[in-house]
Amino acid sequence: MYTNEDNRFFLEKSKEIIDNFEDADFLKKNIDGIKNVIRFHEHRYYVMNDPLIADFEFDRIYDTLKKTEKINPSLITGDSPTQRVGPGLTKQFNTVQHLVPMLSLENSYNAEDLIDWDRKARELSGIESITYCVEPKFDGASISLIYENDKYTRGATRGDGVEGEDITLNLKQIRSLPLSASFSTYGIEQIEIRGEVLMNKDNFKKFNEQLAEQNLPPLANPRNAASGSLRMKDATSVGKRNLEAFIYHIAYIQYDQKNTRIQSHSESLEILWNLGFKSPVAEKKILVGIESVISFCAEYEKKRDTLPYEIDGLVIKVNEIALQDKLGMTTHHPRWAIAYKFKARQSTSTLLQVEFQIGRTGSITPVAKIQPVPIGGVTVASISLHNEDFIREKNIRMGDTLLIERAGDVIPYIVKSFPELRKGHEKEINFPSECPACKTKLIKTEEEAVWRCPNYQCPAQIVERMIHFTSKDAMDIRGLGEANIRKFYEMGWLKDIPSIYQLPFDSLKKMEGFGAKSVENLVEAIEKSTSQPLHRLINSLGIRYVGETTAKALAQKVHHLLDLQKMSKEELQEIEDVGVKVAESIYQFFSTKDNIEMLNKLESIGLQLRSSKKQPSSGSLNGKSFLFTGSLLKMKRTEAEELAEANGGKILSGVSSKLDFLVVGEDAGSKLEKAKKIASIQILSEDEFIQLIKK
Ligand code: IVH
């Protein structure tokens, strides 16, 4: 869509703006140009997924606009890129009427349904073979947007189809939606367009991880995350959710007198794309006759899991607008379009039992044991109920029928219960008041939704702490595993973390199921763990809120782990990544006598409590950024990351123009595709990465 000349033009302009960062007069004179440069880069980043400059350069240009508008408020226009940021909170969303009702689509589930639908369409139209445009059925929250005289004027939710909620401000936060678009070049004065707001799978995963960190139950699927985000009262928070929007339909157009009308659906997708919207131009397929549509649907369903966002099917649309008009609509849906729904990832089952599991920090999690059901290719038998509030909100009783969903690679989730199907024998779920393992009275603080066992010596917690300590991303003691830890604890061989280093290997060799070789491997793995770097040891201690990133920040800060014992909460908070809650938790950990004794024991056993603070600047990969994707064959991903870091490299979490190297293992997916589009990223195989380190 941009010629090389366009790209060069905007890059030169970008450079010029950055060079004149301090020159208020220059910036004022060129304010319209600056806005256009920002729009160009936003479009390349958010719509095309193909940025041309580094994020910090973009930020710099954006700052010039903010600064200039602050000095010259009269130059602020409604469609300025700075005007995405909403003022204050929305008290309530007003109800607004759509210009044209938002209809739903008829559903089809198999080839017969499609053949039937196509036959009816052919009969009604008298056409022998219809040309269809097939595109993804995006699984998000539907929206309707109005542009008048090229300006975005209103955005609304679907609501009941006739009226929706006015979410104009919130939608401004979605940077793939342009605030102005040159519809007038097509003779369009007013237009109402429809689309779907999505949270992509990566962002959804991160979002759920953040919820989990706060002990909040995760959301079932990205669709709920998207629709929930659109209804937030604070528009700036909407911006932080990294939503995106696909626009796939023109619902209403008011042309001026002289115009050429849009002939086909695919043409409208092209026009929307050319005007800066993210429409499914690349995703759509034009097919003649229903047979080719059927094979395309079958092929596309296989690709479902490789897409960066969720889709729940495909939408098949008659391509020619004149033919669409001829076919018209029923009261519920258009006759010219149909949804082809993929296999459901939902199923119902019965709640058989609830177990209360104790985590390493003492949190009690109710877990539903259900009648096993296959969903999306796996059998689900056990699902987290998160906490007491979740059980209450979802109105779940023992024996209830439950609706269960497993979206893509997301963990299974209970969508709802069916109280209307109760037979009378269903019972309330009683939350225990005592720890199921040690009988200590459970406690719950005001800020938290979870009950906790406060007994640090609770056997269940000790076992969970050992499991965490030995796990892959912690001390990585292979061969010990969860089942063995439980068994050895029962037998009295393991009683706490230091006892891992005092296992009676001679007796172990005599045990059934343990050959000399497996014991030898275990001895080696345990021995090897003593030289794990400090940040891994910190991560393995299972301090609440301290994960891999915070562990690294702490290890960087101290010479010896016990230095943390001497730090006040305020001092702890000065460390990167450490907020009030985290500082409190670290402080608690190091104020507990048992923990200090344990650390002293571990040091006398030979574990590394001293920081091996490597000077990254001396490494051969000094300052270069890396990202690993796909499965590596010669080492684990965490090992590769550590190797890169040990040599002065940095690890990034996603593909952007900030990335220097993408190291690609087997079955690499969307990250590789994205990286290929950014010329400055070097793509390396695992072997090439190893070579690079050796240099
Ligand atoms: S076209 C008049 N195209 O599916 C036809 N809808 O079940 C307008 N949806 O309410 C809809 N992807 O929220 C259309 N590519 C797509 C779609 C799509 C998702 C949603 C939309 C609609 C629902 C119908």
XYZ file of C-alpha atoms and ligand atoms in Angstrom:
719
model
C 0.000 0.000 0.000
C 2.939 2.359 0.491
C 5.378 2.841 -2.326
C 9.099 2.943 -1.610
C 8.848 6.623 -2.259
C 6.192 7.005 0.493
C 8.353 5.062 2.931
C 11.403 7.145 2.122
C 9.380 10.332 2.434
C 8.055 9.462 5.903
C 11.425 8.198 7.097
C 13.096 11.425 6.034
C 10.364 13.431 7.735
C 10.790 11.317 10.886
C 14.487 12.029 10.935
C 13.904 15.715 10.399
C 11.464 15.886 13.321
C 13.821 14.008 15.629
C 16.704 16.289 14.592
C 14.588 19.353 15.373
C 13.285 17.996 18.667
C 14.266 21.186 20.497
C 13.124 23.689 17.858
C 9.643 24.823 18.979
C 9.157 27.064 15.926
C 9.986 24.314 13.483
C 7.639 21.913 15.272
C 4.812 24.435 15.318
C 5.170 25.158 11.601
C 5.213 21.490 10.766
C 2.525 20.263 13.129
C 0.293 18.806 10.393
C 3.263 16.970 8.950
C 4.130 15.555 12.375
C 0.587 14.246 12.796
C 0.793 12.542 9.424
C 4.144 11.002 10.234
C 2.704 9.593 13.463
C -0.383 8.274 11.644
C 1.882 6.626 9.096
C 3.946 4.848 11.762
C 0.871 3.826 13.771
C -0.601 2.317 10.640
C 2.605 0.434 9.809
C 2.808 -0.901 13.353
C -0.795 -1.641 14.314
C -2.468 -2.413 10.998
C 0.343 -3.734 8.818
C 2.388 -5.347 11.638
C 5.398 -4.002 9.827
C 7.013 -1.062 11.649
C 9.680 1.004 9.938
C 11.254 2.710 12.950
C 12.282 1.731 16.465
C 9.786 2.243 19.290
C 11.949 4.859 20.979
C 12.131 6.878 17.756
C 8.353 6.761 17.505
C 8.044 7.880 21.139
C 10.365 10.781 20.429
C 8.242 11.975 17.490
C 5.059 11.521 19.502
C 6.576 13.647 22.274
C 7.249 16.499 19.843
C 3.551 16.583 18.991
C 2.487 16.508 22.632
C 4.922 19.255 23.478
C 3.845 21.439 20.549
C 0.154 21.012 21.311
C 0.783 21.922 24.921
C 2.363 25.218 23.920
C -0.208 25.854 21.148
C -3.540 24.395 22.317
C -5.388 26.019 19.413
C -3.612 23.624 17.052
C -5.133 20.509 18.656
C -7.540 18.815 16.232
C -10.015 16.050 17.101
C -8.178 13.554 14.924
C -4.721 14.339 16.284
C -2.928 11.126 17.363
C -2.735 12.569 20.887
C -6.523 12.660 21.118
C -6.794 8.906 21.604
C -6.137 9.505 25.266
C -9.512 9.974 26.882
C -10.227 12.631 29.479
C -11.081 11.116 32.873
C -13.638 8.455 33.626
C -16.870 7.613 31.848
C -19.632 7.470 34.440
C -21.975 5.400 32.365
C -22.252 4.462 28.731
C -25.154 6.088 26.912
C -27.428 4.016 24.753
C -27.269 4.882 21.062
C -29.139 3.629 18.043
C -27.280 1.988 15.170
C -27.977 3.578 11.767
C -28.753 0.087 10.486
C -29.524 -2.817 12.855
C -26.639 -5.208 13.546
C -27.967 -8.527 12.394
C -26.615 -11.866 13.396
C -25.647 -14.613 10.989
C -27.232 -17.945 10.274
C -24.962 -20.780 11.409
C -23.827 -23.860 9.529
C -21.857 -26.773 10.933
C -21.123 -29.110 8.035
C -20.996 -29.486 4.263
C -24.703 -30.386 4.001
C -25.740 -27.145 5.704
C -23.625 -25.169 3.250
C -24.909 -27.074 0.209
C -28.452 -26.392 1.364
C -27.826 -22.704 1.876
C -26.092 -22.335 -1.493
C -28.979 -24.145 -3.234
C -31.506 -21.715 -1.766
C -29.379 -18.724 -2.770
C -29.047 -20.058 -6.324
C -32.763 -20.686 -6.586
C -33.636 -17.231 -5.315
C -31.167 -15.462 -7.563
C -31.416 -17.684 -10.605
C -27.618 -17.804 -10.798
C -25.948 -21.138 -11.455
C -22.673 -20.670 -9.701
C -22.256 -17.953 -7.070
C -18.984 -16.204 -6.278
C -18.336 -16.113 -2.538
C -15.930 -14.185 -0.378
C -14.863 -16.276 2.619
C -13.141 -14.733 5.643
C -12.419 -15.602 9.287
C -15.204 -15.341 11.829
C -13.308 -13.366 14.439
C -14.169 -14.395 17.962
C -14.234 -11.108 19.810
C -16.621 -8.292 20.633
C -18.502 -6.735 17.725
C -18.465 -2.990 17.227
C -20.061 -0.451 14.937
C -18.299 2.767 13.926
C -19.572 5.903 12.257
C -17.383 8.263 10.211
C -18.816 11.548 9.001
C -16.973 13.861 6.626
C -13.893 11.682 7.090
C -13.879 11.937 10.902
C -14.552 9.190 13.417
C -17.652 10.392 15.254
C -19.096 7.437 17.131
C -18.340 3.909 18.225
C -20.789 1.502 19.819
C -21.148 -2.046 21.092
C -23.626 -4.394 19.448
C -26.108 -4.273 22.339
C -29.410 -5.803 21.290
C -28.613 -5.208 17.622
C -30.778 -2.093 17.387
C -29.245 -0.094 20.217
C -25.782 -0.409 21.670
C -23.626 1.339 24.244
C -21.697 4.433 23.212
C -18.016 3.488 23.619
C -16.620 6.190 21.314
C -13.828 7.159 23.716
C -12.768 3.635 24.548
C -12.485 2.710 20.886
C -10.178 5.668 20.260
C -7.660 3.737 22.329
C -7.406 1.020 19.706
C -4.568 2.184 17.568
C -5.479 0.118 14.529
C -8.613 2.275 14.204
C -7.878 5.557 12.384
C -9.417 8.695 13.888
C -9.898 10.082 10.396
C -10.023 8.401 7.000
C -10.468 9.838 3.503
C -13.848 8.321 2.725
C -14.592 11.490 0.733
C -12.221 10.342 -2.022
C -14.786 7.597 -2.681
C -17.682 10.082 -2.585
C -18.713 8.851 0.859
C -20.101 11.465 3.246
C -21.249 9.208 6.046
C -20.553 5.554 6.690
C -21.323 2.962 9.361
C -18.834 0.118 9.457
C -18.744 -3.072 11.486
C -15.962 -5.101 12.930
C -14.665 -7.123 15.808
C -12.391 -6.101 18.649
C -9.918 -8.812 19.632
C -7.266 -9.489 22.201
C -4.662 -11.687 20.536
C -3.601 -14.974 22.129
C -0.228 -13.680 23.358
C -1.747 -10.644 25.045
C -4.545 -12.748 26.499
C -2.039 -15.144 28.021
C -0.126 -12.250 29.566
C -3.349 -10.729 30.809
C -4.364 -13.958 32.550
C -0.896 -14.296 34.051
C -1.294 -10.848 35.560
C -4.664 -11.835 37.010
C -3.153 -15.005 38.456
C -0.372 -12.984 40.098
C -3.066 -11.036 41.905
C -4.811 -14.286 42.858
C -7.745 -13.380 40.631
C -9.451 -16.028 38.524
C -8.465 -15.905 34.865
C -10.875 -15.080 32.050
C -12.245 -17.976 30.033
C -11.264 -16.716 26.604
C -9.994 -13.717 24.655
C -13.554 -12.847 23.641
C -14.537 -12.154 27.243
C -11.308 -10.228 27.715
C -12.081 -8.057 24.674
C -15.697 -7.322 25.563
C -14.842 -6.682 29.218
C -12.067 -4.309 28.182
C -14.419 -2.304 25.967
C -16.682 -1.574 28.911
C -14.040 -0.198 31.225
C -14.832 3.185 32.660
C -11.288 4.435 32.337
C -10.374 4.792 28.673
C -6.621 4.863 29.341
C -6.867 1.388 30.875
C -8.458 0.222 27.629
C -5.308 1.385 25.862
C -3.161 -0.807 28.093
C -5.030 -3.942 27.047
C -3.466 -3.912 23.570
C -6.686 -4.598 21.725
C -6.928 -4.729 17.963
C -9.875 -4.415 15.607
C -10.719 -6.071 12.309
C -13.269 -4.212 10.178
C -15.191 -6.543 7.861
C -18.474 -4.970 6.827
C -19.985 -1.749 5.523
C -23.481 -1.494 6.966
C -24.558 1.887 5.659
C -23.205 4.412 3.154
C -24.367 7.874 2.265
C -22.730 8.968 -0.982
C -22.553 12.470 -2.415
C -24.090 12.913 -5.908
C -21.167 12.016 -8.105
C -19.819 8.664 -7.144
C -19.153 5.167 -8.300
C -20.733 2.655 -6.000
C -18.867 -0.243 -4.461
C -19.557 -3.358 -6.513
C -18.461 -6.210 -4.305
C -17.705 -7.185 -0.728
C -14.064 -7.863 -1.572
C -13.824 -4.382 -3.049
C -15.168 -2.899 0.193
C -12.477 -4.799 2.113
C -9.842 -3.342 -0.235
C -11.214 0.175 0.185
C -11.288 -0.131 3.973
C -7.715 -1.384 3.916
C -6.618 1.467 1.661
C -8.210 3.938 4.052
C -6.104 2.587 6.890
C -8.413 0.043 8.525
C -7.331 -3.438 9.402
C -9.723 -5.371 7.178
C -9.241 -9.042 6.359
C -7.955 -8.390 2.813
C -5.097 -10.834 3.127
C -7.143 -13.411 5.044
C -10.131 -13.478 2.687
C -10.512 -15.838 -0.232
C -12.736 -15.455 -3.277
C -14.188 -18.771 -4.399
C -16.651 -19.788 -7.073
C -19.234 -22.412 -6.146
C -19.968 -23.991 -2.773
C -17.743 -27.043 -3.314
C -14.571 -24.957 -3.257
C -15.939 -23.108 -0.208
C -16.389 -26.456 1.581
C -12.797 -27.576 0.920
C -11.477 -24.159 1.953
C -13.411 -24.384 5.253
C -11.932 -27.824 5.988
C -8.399 -26.575 5.283
C -8.818 -23.410 7.314
C -10.089 -25.267 10.374
C -6.755 -27.109 10.522
C -4.935 -23.776 10.640
C -7.066 -22.451 13.490
C -4.489 -22.967 16.245
C -1.643 -21.382 14.295
C -3.379 -18.006 14.039
C -2.340 -15.277 16.498
C -5.994 -14.637 17.446
C -9.066 -16.785 18.077
C -11.575 -17.473 15.343
C -14.640 -19.658 15.825
C -15.356 -20.295 12.172
C -15.534 -18.646 8.777
C -18.074 -16.283 7.294
C -19.176 -16.962 3.744
C -20.512 -13.902 1.955
C -22.029 -13.530 -1.505
C -19.437 -11.281 -3.090
C -21.479 -9.175 -5.474
C -23.371 -6.372 -3.717
C -26.172 -6.316 -6.337
C -26.729 -9.997 -5.691
C -26.664 -9.441 -1.922
C -29.413 -6.843 -2.359
C -31.421 -9.225 -4.465
C -31.214 -11.965 -1.834
C -32.113 -9.552 0.956
C -32.646 -10.672 4.519
C -34.989 -12.428 6.882
C -35.950 -10.721 10.131
C -32.890 -12.212 11.834
C -30.122 -12.473 9.319
C -29.016 -11.714 5.784
C -29.653 -14.428 3.193
C -26.387 -13.509 1.484
C -24.085 -14.581 4.313
C -23.689 -17.579 6.596
C -21.297 -18.496 9.378
C -19.530 -21.848 9.160
C -18.809 -22.777 12.763
C -15.783 -24.845 13.693
C -15.993 -27.731 16.131
C -17.067 -26.493 19.522
C -14.496 -26.151 22.239
C -17.189 -26.344 24.829
C -18.869 -29.305 26.416
C -21.063 -30.046 29.412
C -20.169 -32.382 32.258
C -21.107 -33.132 35.854
C -19.322 -31.993 38.972
C -18.430 -35.147 40.901
C -16.232 -33.876 43.692
C -14.265 -30.869 44.903
C -10.711 -31.235 46.174
C -8.943 -28.507 48.101
C -5.330 -28.186 47.036
C -2.725 -26.404 49.086
C -0.172 -24.318 47.215
C 3.406 -23.639 48.268
C 2.384 -20.320 49.776
C -0.486 -21.948 51.674
C -3.253 -20.778 49.314
C -6.218 -23.145 49.183
C -7.529 -23.751 45.673
C -10.756 -25.673 45.147
C -10.423 -28.053 42.205
C -13.442 -29.567 40.460
C -13.260 -33.241 39.580
C -15.699 -33.714 36.732
C -17.000 -36.608 34.672
C -14.161 -36.708 32.082
C -15.095 -35.116 28.724
C -13.131 -34.636 25.511
C -12.845 -30.963 24.482
C -10.745 -29.740 21.575
C -8.701 -32.937 21.393
C -7.928 -33.511 25.100
C -9.839 -35.177 27.910
C -10.673 -32.807 30.725
C -11.231 -34.367 34.160
C -10.114 -31.706 36.577
C -10.577 -27.913 36.505
C -9.686 -25.152 38.909
C -12.550 -23.434 40.705
C -10.084 -20.686 41.751
C -11.628 -19.502 45.005
C -14.759 -19.260 47.095
C -16.024 -16.143 45.275
C -15.798 -17.911 41.937
C -17.947 -20.786 43.215
C -20.495 -18.317 44.542
C -20.550 -16.110 41.434
C -20.991 -19.077 39.128
C -23.590 -20.614 41.449
C -21.953 -24.042 41.412
C -23.158 -26.983 43.492
C -21.933 -30.531 43.867
C -23.648 -32.669 41.232
C -24.376 -29.685 38.961
C -24.161 -29.779 35.188
C -21.402 -27.412 34.099
C -20.503 -25.791 30.796
C -16.788 -26.202 30.205
C -14.657 -24.413 27.654
C -11.141 -24.978 26.482
C -10.137 -22.334 23.961
C -7.008 -23.196 21.971
C -4.102 -23.764 24.299
C -5.878 -21.991 27.139
C -6.429 -23.941 30.359
C -9.949 -25.389 30.731
C -12.468 -23.095 32.370
C -15.962 -23.366 33.836
C -18.160 -20.956 31.903
C -21.339 -21.520 33.904
C -23.500 -23.938 35.792
C -27.063 -24.882 34.871
C -29.165 -24.397 38.022
C -32.259 -25.055 35.869
C -31.142 -28.666 35.374
C -30.930 -29.461 39.108
C -32.804 -32.508 40.298
C -32.790 -31.728 43.991
C -29.815 -33.814 45.182
C -27.211 -31.123 44.407
C -25.394 -29.856 47.475
C -23.713 -26.589 48.443
C -19.925 -26.761 48.315
C -18.584 -26.286 51.805
C -15.291 -24.503 51.986
C -13.125 -25.991 54.754
C -12.312 -23.818 57.750
C -9.208 -25.872 58.527
C -6.250 -26.806 56.359
C -6.997 -30.239 54.869
C -3.361 -31.263 55.499
C -2.419 -29.889 58.920
C -5.781 -28.825 60.395
C -4.583 -25.282 61.106
C -7.417 -22.726 61.012
C -7.462 -21.030 57.597
C -7.218 -17.268 57.297
C -8.266 -14.748 54.672
C -7.135 -11.141 54.513
C -9.384 -8.373 53.296
C -7.489 -7.632 50.123
C -7.424 -11.234 48.988
C -10.009 -13.641 47.647
C -8.083 -16.754 48.721
C -8.036 -18.639 51.993
C -4.592 -19.551 53.276
C -3.080 -22.014 55.681
C -0.804 -19.835 57.837
C 1.290 -22.761 59.060
C 4.679 -22.460 57.358
C 5.493 -26.008 58.494
C 2.328 -27.423 56.915
C 3.419 -30.710 55.286
C 1.510 -29.928 52.085
C 3.284 -26.584 51.729
C 6.676 -28.155 52.413
C 6.091 -30.699 49.652
C 4.883 -28.011 47.222
C 7.931 -25.884 48.029
C 10.226 -28.802 47.248
C 8.387 -29.479 43.990
C 8.821 -25.848 43.016
C 12.467 -25.810 44.134
C 13.400 -28.710 41.842
C 11.280 -27.621 38.863
C 12.624 -26.852 35.402
C 12.791 -23.072 35.645
C 14.032 -23.172 39.231
C 16.938 -25.487 40.253
C 16.098 -27.942 37.467
C 16.795 -31.204 39.322
C 15.705 -33.691 36.719
C 14.752 -37.167 37.842
C 13.366 -36.093 41.187
C 9.909 -35.078 39.963
C 6.646 -34.521 41.779
C 5.739 -38.183 42.368
C 9.140 -39.038 43.876
C 9.120 -35.976 46.106
C 5.738 -37.017 47.516
C 6.926 -40.586 47.960
C 10.247 -39.670 49.627
C 8.440 -37.250 51.910
C 6.054 -40.008 53.016
C 9.045 -42.250 53.639
C 10.743 -39.614 55.763
C 13.712 -39.193 53.429
C 12.730 -35.669 52.506
C 11.629 -33.215 55.147
C 12.651 -29.833 53.766
C 14.624 -28.275 50.913
C 18.126 -28.962 52.338
C 17.236 -32.640 52.784
C 17.157 -32.930 48.961
C 20.951 -32.761 49.194
C 21.121 -35.527 51.804
C 19.043 -38.254 50.144
C 20.195 -41.782 51.104
C 21.229 -42.863 47.622
C 22.452 -46.300 48.726
C 19.012 -47.188 50.056
C 17.435 -45.619 46.984
C 19.372 -47.975 44.700
C 17.701 -50.916 46.418
C 14.224 -49.554 45.851
C 11.996 -51.004 43.203
C 11.887 -48.857 40.090
C 15.274 -47.233 40.712
C 18.115 -48.726 38.687
C 21.760 -47.847 39.308
C 21.699 -45.663 36.211
C 18.672 -43.609 37.247
C 20.140 -43.053 40.727
C 23.437 -42.028 39.146
C 21.596 -39.507 36.951
C 19.750 -38.169 39.959
C 22.965 -37.778 41.965
C 24.443 -35.900 39.039
C 21.409 -33.618 38.645
C 21.391 -32.788 42.352
C 25.120 -32.115 42.319
C 24.811 -29.949 39.225
C 22.088 -27.858 40.855
C 24.534 -26.661 43.530
C 26.215 -24.487 40.932
C 23.042 -22.876 39.609
C 23.394 -19.071 39.535
C 21.915 -17.041 42.379
C 18.865 -15.788 40.480
C 17.733 -19.359 39.932
C 18.138 -20.123 43.614
C 16.073 -17.036 44.470
C 13.345 -18.069 42.046
C 13.332 -21.585 43.469
C 12.696 -20.379 47.042
C 9.081 -19.707 46.121
C 8.872 -16.283 47.730
C 5.428 -14.932 46.951
C 5.331 -12.582 43.941
C 8.996 -13.273 43.179
C 9.228 -14.931 39.779
C 12.056 -15.196 37.313
C 12.273 -11.478 36.451
C 12.232 -10.203 40.019
C 14.684 -12.948 41.018
C 17.098 -11.639 38.388
C 16.702 -8.066 39.610
C 17.378 -9.160 43.204
C 20.447 -11.204 42.229
C 21.837 -8.185 40.398
C 21.379 -6.024 43.471
C 23.190 -8.066 46.105
C 26.628 -9.564 46.612
C 25.278 -12.262 48.866
C 21.689 -13.433 49.183
C 21.611 -12.685 52.896
C 22.241 -9.006 52.099
C 18.483 -8.918 51.519
C 17.985 -9.711 55.197
C 19.498 -6.354 56.083
C 17.328 -4.308 53.751
C 14.267 -2.334 54.827
C 11.002 -2.502 52.904
C 11.726 0.946 51.507
C 15.171 -0.109 50.305
C 13.689 -3.203 48.717
C 11.210 -1.066 46.843
C 14.041 0.788 45.177
C 14.929 -2.374 43.295
C 13.594 -2.626 39.751
C 10.323 -4.536 39.526
C 9.717 -4.457 43.285
C 6.536 -2.736 44.419
C 4.946 -2.467 47.872
C 3.438 -5.961 47.862
C 6.571 -7.651 46.564
C 8.788 -5.780 49.042
C 6.521 -6.829 51.900
C 6.720 -10.449 50.818
C 10.536 -10.440 50.450
C 10.833 -8.723 53.818
C 8.623 -11.370 55.437
C 10.640 -14.173 53.914
C 13.946 -12.841 55.194
C 12.504 -12.059 58.634
C 11.555 -15.702 59.124
C 14.132 -17.554 61.203
C 13.481 -20.923 59.569
C 14.224 -19.451 56.147
C 17.558 -18.006 57.267
C 18.505 -21.346 58.808
C 17.585 -23.068 55.564
C 19.710 -20.652 53.521
C 22.672 -21.145 55.855
C 22.317 -24.896 55.483
C 22.156 -24.626 51.719
C 25.309 -22.517 51.702
C 27.177 -25.040 53.848
C 26.083 -27.750 51.399
C 27.762 -25.730 48.662
C 24.970 -23.823 46.921
C 25.697 -20.424 45.391
C 24.421 -17.659 47.646
C 26.910 -15.218 46.224
C 26.007 -13.219 43.163
C 28.083 -14.063 40.134
C 27.178 -10.631 38.737
C 28.599 -10.918 35.288
C 29.449 -7.647 33.663
C 27.254 -7.845 30.608
C 29.293 -5.161 28.907
C 32.208 -7.561 28.572
C 30.223 -10.193 26.660
C 30.498 -10.807 22.945
C 26.775 -10.119 22.495
C 27.051 -6.823 24.276
C 23.699 -5.004 24.279
C 22.211 -7.132 21.500
C 18.654 -8.304 21.998
C 17.450 -11.859 21.493
C 14.244 -13.798 21.287
C 13.936 -17.575 21.004
C 11.031 -19.243 19.270
C 10.080 -22.813 18.369
C 11.641 -25.838 20.083
C 15.407 -25.881 20.336
C 17.133 -29.242 19.969
C 20.499 -28.820 21.698
C 19.468 -26.920 24.782
C 16.395 -25.774 26.615
C 15.041 -22.340 25.935
C 15.862 -21.112 29.440
C 19.448 -22.341 28.995
C 19.757 -20.567 25.673
C 18.399 -17.377 27.241
C 20.851 -17.615 30.098
C 23.687 -18.191 27.668
C 22.711 -15.101 25.694
C 22.455 -13.051 28.889
C 25.733 -14.362 30.258
C 27.376 -13.038 27.095
C 25.917 -9.591 27.449
C 22.700 -10.118 25.473
C 19.202 -9.050 26.478
C 16.045 -11.139 26.139
C 12.958 -9.497 24.660
C 9.436 -10.800 25.042
C 8.121 -10.100 21.552
C 9.087 -9.306 17.997
C 9.553 -5.613 17.346
C 12.039 -3.404 15.621
C 14.012 -3.374 18.891
C 14.926 -7.014 18.333
C 18.361 -7.812 16.905
C 18.265 -11.618 16.684
C 15.426 -14.127 16.471
C 16.728 -17.636 17.142
C 14.460 -20.139 15.484
C 13.938 -23.734 16.582
C 11.601 -26.314 15.109
C 7.978 -25.500 14.342
C 8.442 -21.773 14.766
C 5.172 -19.927 14.170
C 3.906 -16.380 14.073
C 6.987 -14.795 15.666
C 9.096 -15.952 12.729
C 6.556 -14.646 10.225
C 6.485 -11.302 11.959
C 10.283 -11.091 12.215
C 10.693 -11.792 8.498
C 8.895 -8.548 7.812
C 11.310 -6.446 9.847
C 14.463 -6.042 7.844
C 16.699 -5.164 10.789
C 16.104 -8.493 12.585
C 18.608 -11.231 11.906
C 17.113 -14.700 11.925
C 19.435 -17.387 13.287
C 19.220 -21.160 13.529
C 20.183 -22.777 16.830
C 23.593 -23.702 15.386
C 24.203 -20.190 14.138
C 23.376 -18.897 17.613
C 25.918 -21.270 19.165
C 28.514 -20.111 16.622
C 27.768 -16.502 17.515
C 28.410 -17.173 21.201
C 31.709 -18.871 20.420
C 33.010 -15.883 18.447
S -20.486 -10.094 8.845
C -24.775 -8.572 8.174
N -18.056 -10.963 9.103
O -20.234 -12.836 13.946
C -23.556 -9.371 8.400
N -19.442 -11.008 11.026
O -22.729 -14.397 14.344
C -22.653 -8.766 9.396
N -18.301 -11.828 13.038
O -22.399 -10.246 14.836
C -21.688 -9.676 9.991
N -16.339 -12.172 12.111
O -19.928 -10.010 15.449
C -19.222 -10.746 9.730
N -15.845 -11.662 9.153
C -17.000 -11.451 9.784
C -17.170 -11.721 11.151
C -18.426 -11.493 11.729
C -17.033 -12.229 13.232
C -19.324 -11.798 14.108
C -20.131 -10.536 14.151
C -21.542 -10.971 14.024
C -21.497 -12.397 14.409
C -22.604 -13.162 13.781
